Amino acid sequence: MHTHNCSLEWKRLADLPDAEGFAGSYAGVSNGALIVGGGANFPEKPLWEGGPKRWTDRLFVMLPKSSGWRDASPLPKRMGYGASVNLPQGMMIIGGCNQDGVFADCLLLSYEKDDVSCRPLAPLPVPLTGHAAAVMGGKVYVFGGSLQPGEQDARNNLYIYDPEADSWSEGPALPGRGRFLFQMATLGSTIYVLGGIGLKEGDDGRMQRDMLTEAWSYSEATGWRRLAYLPHFCAAAPTPAPVIHGLICLLGGDDATVKGFAPAEHPGFHNQSLFYNPATNEWSNGGEVAAARAVLPCTIWNGLAVIVNGEQRPGKRSPEVWGARL
């Protein structure tokens, strides 16, 4: 694997106005406004001290000429760990989970009159969490994820949402492993499913994580195609993964190299990026990322690929927001 000479230029945006920050948030854009909401953190005490995980319904907005965030009307419920994409009509939130379990709800968020309005869309065919989504040809493609909390299953199903009809259909299932916390991207008339986490049965009969290096593409013309394997594991990097200079950029995430630490001593996730070139079907080392994070969204805003909060290490969030110049 070679190192690519296209190193990214990073800009730090205002921190989200929450002391902890969140993992598993939704992020998107409507009418020029950057919108972030949902996710979960451990506000009372850390995970390793038995702190309870708390989901949020808070929504935050940043306007193009503004340097700070402001609160918007909250989401209809506490939620996180779903998927979010941008449509001409607004930001779409797709599924996720909360303290009560996994759900299929979908929402359209629009920024207007100094606030964010929220209306329900047709729900997913099944409840999903840990899935990802990408927009291709005006339709939303949702792949993978789990039907149940706690990493009990990993799916390889593809669902397609048509905004014109506000309806879902099922596409062909991936002929490979089901997965969650993977990366998805769109380039032209092709979507990409990259890395992530599968499940396998351990010696004790219980399901355990299986870090995947498989990469796949899907287009209506060719169906599913297997691509070059990732040079190393990558899960929970910002998704939908941005395309910068024709390269799909996996910005950090969990490469499974940091193991064997108690959560309180965990040194943090690796800060390397991976670039995939669809024209040559080759991977390259993209260099360091400004903020090593996992389980976080990415959205394109103001000429930046914006990554929001995420885990610095298991159980520890960050309120930071960063953008990589397109």
Coordinates of C-alpha atoms in Angstrom, one line a residue:
M1 CA 0.0 0.0 0.0
H2 CA 1.4 3.4 -1.0
T3 CA 1.0 6.7 0.7
H4 CA -1.1 9.1 -1.3
N5 CA 0.2 12.6 -1.8
C6 CA -3.3 14.2 -1.4
S7 CA -3.0 15.0 2.3
L8 CA -6.2 16.6 3.7
E9 CA -6.4 20.1 5.0
W10 CA -8.4 20.3 8.3
K11 CA -10.4 23.1 9.9
R12 CA -11.8 23.1 13.4
L13 CA -15.3 24.3 13.8
A14 CA -17.0 25.3 17.0
D15 CA -17.4 22.6 19.6
L16 CA -20.9 21.3 20.1
P17 CA -22.4 23.0 23.2
D18 CA -22.3 19.8 25.3
A19 CA -19.5 19.1 27.8
E20 CA -19.3 15.4 26.8
G21 CA -20.2 15.4 23.1
F22 CA -22.0 12.4 21.6
A23 CA -21.4 9.2 19.6
G24 CA -23.8 7.9 17.1
S25 CA -25.3 11.3 16.2
Y26 CA -27.1 12.2 13.0
A27 CA -25.8 15.1 10.8
G28 CA -26.9 16.8 7.7
V29 CA -27.7 20.0 5.9
S30 CA -31.0 21.9 5.1
N31 CA -31.3 25.3 3.4
G32 CA -27.6 26.0 4.0
A33 CA -27.8 25.2 7.8
L34 CA -25.6 22.4 9.3
I35 CA -27.8 20.3 11.6
V36 CA -26.6 17.8 14.2
G37 CA -28.8 15.8 16.6
G38 CA -29.3 12.7 18.6
G39 CA -26.6 10.2 19.8
A40 CA -25.7 9.0 23.2
N41 CA -23.1 9.7 26.0
F42 CA -22.3 9.0 29.6
P43 CA -23.0 12.4 31.3
E44 CA -23.3 11.2 34.9
K45 CA -20.1 9.2 35.2
P46 CA -17.8 7.3 32.9
L47 CA -18.7 3.9 31.3
W48 CA -15.9 2.2 33.3
E49 CA -17.3 3.5 36.6
G50 CA -20.7 2.0 35.7
G51 CA -22.2 5.2 34.3
P52 CA -25.4 4.7 32.4
K53 CA -25.6 5.4 28.7
R54 CA -28.0 8.3 28.0
W55 CA -29.5 9.0 24.6
T56 CA -30.4 12.6 23.6
D57 CA -33.1 14.3 21.6
R58 CA -31.2 17.6 21.3
L59 CA -30.8 19.3 17.9
F60 CA -28.1 21.9 17.1
V61 CA -27.9 24.2 14.1
M62 CA -25.0 26.2 12.7
L63 CA -25.6 28.7 9.9
P64 CA -23.2 29.3 7.0
K65 CA -22.0 32.7 8.2
S66 CA -22.0 31.8 11.9
S67 CA -19.2 30.6 14.0
G68 CA -21.3 28.9 16.7
W69 CA -24.1 26.5 17.4
R70 CA -27.6 27.1 18.7
D71 CA -30.3 24.8 20.0
A72 CA -33.2 24.0 17.8
S73 CA -36.5 22.3 18.7
P74 CA -35.7 18.7 19.8
L75 CA -36.2 15.5 18.0
P76 CA -39.5 13.7 18.6
K77 CA -37.7 11.2 20.9
R78 CA -34.2 10.4 22.2
M79 CA -32.4 8.4 19.4
G80 CA -29.0 7.6 17.9
Y81 CA -26.9 5.0 16.0
G82 CA -28.9 5.2 12.8
A83 CA -28.0 6.8 9.5
S84 CA -28.4 10.3 8.0
V85 CA -28.2 11.6 4.5
N86 CA -28.9 14.8 2.6
L87 CA -31.8 15.2 0.1
P88 CA -32.9 18.3 -1.8
Q89 CA -35.9 18.3 0.6
G90 CA -33.8 18.3 3.7
M91 CA -31.8 16.0 6.0
M92 CA -33.2 12.4 6.3
I93 CA -32.7 10.5 9.6
I94 CA -33.1 6.7 9.1
G95 CA -33.7 4.3 12.0
G96 CA -31.5 3.8 15.0
C97 CA -32.0 2.8 18.6
N98 CA -32.5 4.2 22.1
Q99 CA -32.9 2.9 25.7
D100 CA -36.1 1.1 24.6
G101 CA -34.6 -0.8 21.6
V102 CA -34.2 -0.6 17.9
F103 CA -36.7 1.2 15.6
A104 CA -37.6 1.8 12.0
D105 CA -38.7 5.5 12.2
C106 CA -37.5 7.8 9.5
L107 CA -37.7 11.6 9.6
L108 CA -37.2 14.6 7.4
L109 CA -35.6 17.6 9.0
S110 CA -35.8 21.1 7.4
Y111 CA -34.3 24.3 8.5
E112 CA -36.8 27.2 8.1
K113 CA -37.8 30.3 10.0
D114 CA -34.9 30.0 12.5
D115 CA -35.8 26.5 13.6
V116 CA -35.8 22.9 12.4
S117 CA -39.1 21.3 11.5
C118 CA -39.4 17.6 11.6
R119 CA -41.9 15.4 9.8
P120 CA -42.2 11.6 9.7
L121 CA -41.4 9.7 6.5
A122 CA -42.3 6.1 5.6
P123 CA -40.5 3.8 8.1
L124 CA -37.9 1.3 7.2
P125 CA -39.2 -2.2 6.3
V126 CA -37.4 -3.5 9.4
P127 CA -36.0 -1.8 12.6
L128 CA -32.3 -1.2 12.1
T129 CA -29.3 0.1 14.1
G130 CA -25.6 0.3 13.1
H131 CA -26.5 0.5 9.4
A132 CA -25.3 3.1 6.9
A133 CA -26.9 5.0 4.0
A134 CA -25.9 6.8 0.9
V135 CA -27.7 8.7 -1.8
M136 CA -27.4 7.7 -5.5
G137 CA -29.5 9.0 -8.3
G138 CA -31.9 10.8 -6.0
K139 CA -32.7 7.6 -4.0
V140 CA -31.5 6.5 -0.6
Y141 CA -29.7 3.2 -0.3
V142 CA -29.6 1.7 3.2
F143 CA -27.5 -1.3 3.9
G144 CA -26.5 -3.7 6.8
G145 CA -26.9 -3.0 10.5
S146 CA -28.6 -5.1 13.2
L147 CA -32.3 -5.8 14.0
Q148 CA -31.5 -6.1 17.7
P149 CA -29.3 -4.2 20.2
G150 CA -26.2 -5.6 21.6
E151 CA -24.5 -7.0 18.5
Q152 CA -26.6 -10.1 18.2
D153 CA -27.0 -10.1 14.4
A154 CA -25.4 -8.5 11.3
R155 CA -27.5 -8.1 8.1
N156 CA -26.6 -8.0 4.4
N157 CA -29.9 -6.6 3.2
L158 CA -30.2 -3.5 0.9
Y159 CA -33.2 -1.2 1.1
I160 CA -34.0 1.6 -1.3
Y161 CA -36.0 4.7 -0.4
D162 CA -37.7 6.7 -3.2
P163 CA -38.4 10.2 -1.9
E164 CA -40.9 11.0 -4.7
A165 CA -43.1 8.1 -3.6
D166 CA -42.1 8.1 0.1
S167 CA -41.8 4.4 -0.1
W168 CA -39.2 1.6 0.4
S169 CA -38.3 -1.4 -1.8
E170 CA -35.8 -4.1 -1.2
G171 CA -32.8 -4.5 -3.4
P172 CA -30.5 -7.5 -3.9
A173 CA -28.8 -8.7 -0.8
L174 CA -25.0 -8.4 -0.7
P175 CA -23.5 -11.8 -1.5
G176 CA -21.0 -11.4 1.3
R177 CA -21.0 -11.0 5.0
G178 CA -23.6 -9.0 6.9
R179 CA -22.1 -6.1 8.9
F180 CA -22.6 -3.1 11.1
L181 CA -20.5 0.0 11.9
F182 CA -19.1 0.0 8.4
Q183 CA -18.5 2.8 5.9
M184 CA -20.6 3.7 2.9
A185 CA -20.0 6.1 0.0
T186 CA -21.4 7.2 -3.4
L187 CA -19.5 8.1 -6.5
G188 CA -21.4 8.6 -9.7
S189 CA -23.9 5.8 -10.2
T190 CA -22.2 3.4 -7.7
I191 CA -22.4 2.9 -4.0
Y192 CA -19.7 1.4 -1.9
V193 CA -19.8 -0.7 1.2
L194 CA -16.4 -0.8 2.9
G195 CA -15.1 -2.7 6.0
G196 CA -17.1 -2.8 9.2
I197 CA -17.8 -5.5 11.7
G198 CA -19.4 -8.9 11.2
L199 CA -20.3 -11.6 13.8
K200 CA -19.1 -15.1 14.2
E201 CA -19.8 -17.8 16.8
G202 CA -17.1 -18.0 19.5
D203 CA -15.8 -21.1 21.2
D204 CA -18.4 -20.4 24.0
G205 CA -21.2 -20.4 21.5
R206 CA -21.8 -16.7 21.9
M207 CA -21.5 -14.2 19.0
Q208 CA -18.3 -12.3 18.8
R209 CA -17.0 -9.5 16.6
D210 CA -15.3 -10.3 13.4
M211 CA -13.5 -7.3 11.9
L212 CA -14.0 -7.3 8.1
T213 CA -11.7 -6.0 5.3
E214 CA -14.1 -6.8 2.5
A215 CA -15.1 -4.0 0.2
W216 CA -18.0 -4.1 -2.3
S217 CA -19.7 -1.8 -4.8
Y218 CA -23.2 -1.8 -6.1
S219 CA -24.8 -0.2 -9.2
E220 CA -28.0 -1.0 -10.9
A221 CA -26.1 -1.8 -14.1
T222 CA -23.6 -4.3 -12.5
G223 CA -25.2 -5.4 -9.3
W224 CA -22.8 -6.3 -6.4
R225 CA -19.1 -6.5 -7.2
R226 CA -16.2 -7.4 -4.9
L227 CA -13.4 -4.9 -4.7
A228 CA -9.8 -4.9 -3.4
Y229 CA -9.6 -5.7 0.3
L230 CA -8.9 -2.9 2.7
P231 CA -5.2 -3.0 3.8
H232 CA -6.3 -3.1 7.4
F233 CA -9.6 -3.3 9.4
C234 CA -11.7 -0.2 9.5
A235 CA -15.0 0.2 11.3
A236 CA -17.1 3.1 12.6
A237 CA -15.2 5.8 10.6
P238 CA -17.3 8.8 9.6
T239 CA -20.0 7.8 7.2
P240 CA -21.3 8.5 4.5
A241 CA -17.5 8.6 3.7
P242 CA -16.6 11.7 1.7
V243 CA -15.2 11.7 -1.8
I244 CA -12.3 14.1 -2.1
H245 CA -10.4 14.5 -5.3
G246 CA -12.1 11.4 -6.7
L247 CA -11.0 9.3 -3.7
I248 CA -13.3 7.8 -1.1
C249 CA -11.8 8.8 2.3
L250 CA -12.1 6.7 5.4
L251 CA -11.2 9.2 8.1
G252 CA -10.0 7.3 11.2
G253 CA -12.4 4.9 12.8
D254 CA -11.4 1.7 14.7
D255 CA -8.7 -0.3 13.1
A256 CA -8.7 -3.0 15.9
T257 CA -5.0 -2.4 16.7
V258 CA -5.7 -0.9 20.1
K259 CA -6.6 -4.0 22.2
G260 CA -6.2 -5.3 25.7
F261 CA -6.7 -2.0 27.5
A262 CA -9.1 -1.3 30.3
P263 CA -11.4 1.5 29.1
A264 CA -10.0 4.0 31.5
E265 CA -6.5 3.4 30.1
H266 CA -7.4 3.1 26.4
P267 CA -5.0 5.4 24.5
G268 CA -7.6 6.3 21.8
F269 CA -8.3 5.2 18.2
H270 CA -5.7 5.4 15.5
N271 CA -5.5 8.7 13.6
Q272 CA -4.8 7.3 10.1
S273 CA -7.0 7.7 7.0
L274 CA -7.4 5.3 4.1
F275 CA -8.1 6.4 0.6
Y276 CA -9.8 4.2 -2.0
N277 CA -9.5 5.0 -5.7
P278 CA -12.5 3.5 -7.6
A279 CA -10.7 4.2 -11.0
T280 CA -7.9 1.8 -10.2
N281 CA -9.5 -0.3 -7.4
E282 CA -6.5 0.5 -5.2
W283 CA -6.1 1.6 -1.5
S284 CA -3.6 4.0 -0.2
N285 CA -2.6 5.5 3.1
G286 CA -4.2 8.9 3.4
G287 CA -2.1 10.2 6.3
E288 CA -3.1 11.5 9.6
V289 CA -6.6 12.8 10.5
A290 CA -7.1 15.8 12.7
A291 CA -9.2 14.0 15.2
A292 CA -9.1 10.2 15.7
R293 CA -12.8 9.3 16.3
A294 CA -15.2 6.4 15.9
V295 CA -19.0 6.0 15.6
L296 CA -19.7 9.4 14.1
P297 CA -21.5 10.9 11.1
C298 CA -20.1 12.9 8.2
T299 CA -21.9 15.4 6.0
I300 CA -20.8 17.9 3.3
W301 CA -21.3 21.6 4.3
N302 CA -19.7 24.8 3.2
G303 CA -17.0 23.1 1.1
L304 CA -16.0 20.8 4.0
A305 CA -16.5 17.2 4.9
V306 CA -17.7 17.7 8.4
I307 CA -17.2 15.0 11.1
V308 CA -19.1 15.5 14.3
N309 CA -18.1 14.4 17.8
G310 CA -17.7 10.6 18.1
E311 CA -15.8 8.3 20.5
Q312 CA -12.2 9.3 21.4
R313 CA -12.0 5.8 23.0
P314 CA -14.6 3.4 24.2
G315 CA -17.1 5.2 26.5
K316 CA -15.4 8.6 26.1
R317 CA -16.9 11.1 23.6
S318 CA -15.6 14.4 22.2
P319 CA -17.6 17.6 21.6
E320 CA -15.2 18.6 18.8
V321 CA -16.4 19.2 15.2
W322 CA -13.9 19.1 12.4
G323 CA -14.0 19.7 8.6
A324 CA -11.7 18.4 5.9
R325 CA -11.6 20.7 2.8
L326 CA -13.1 19.2 -0.3

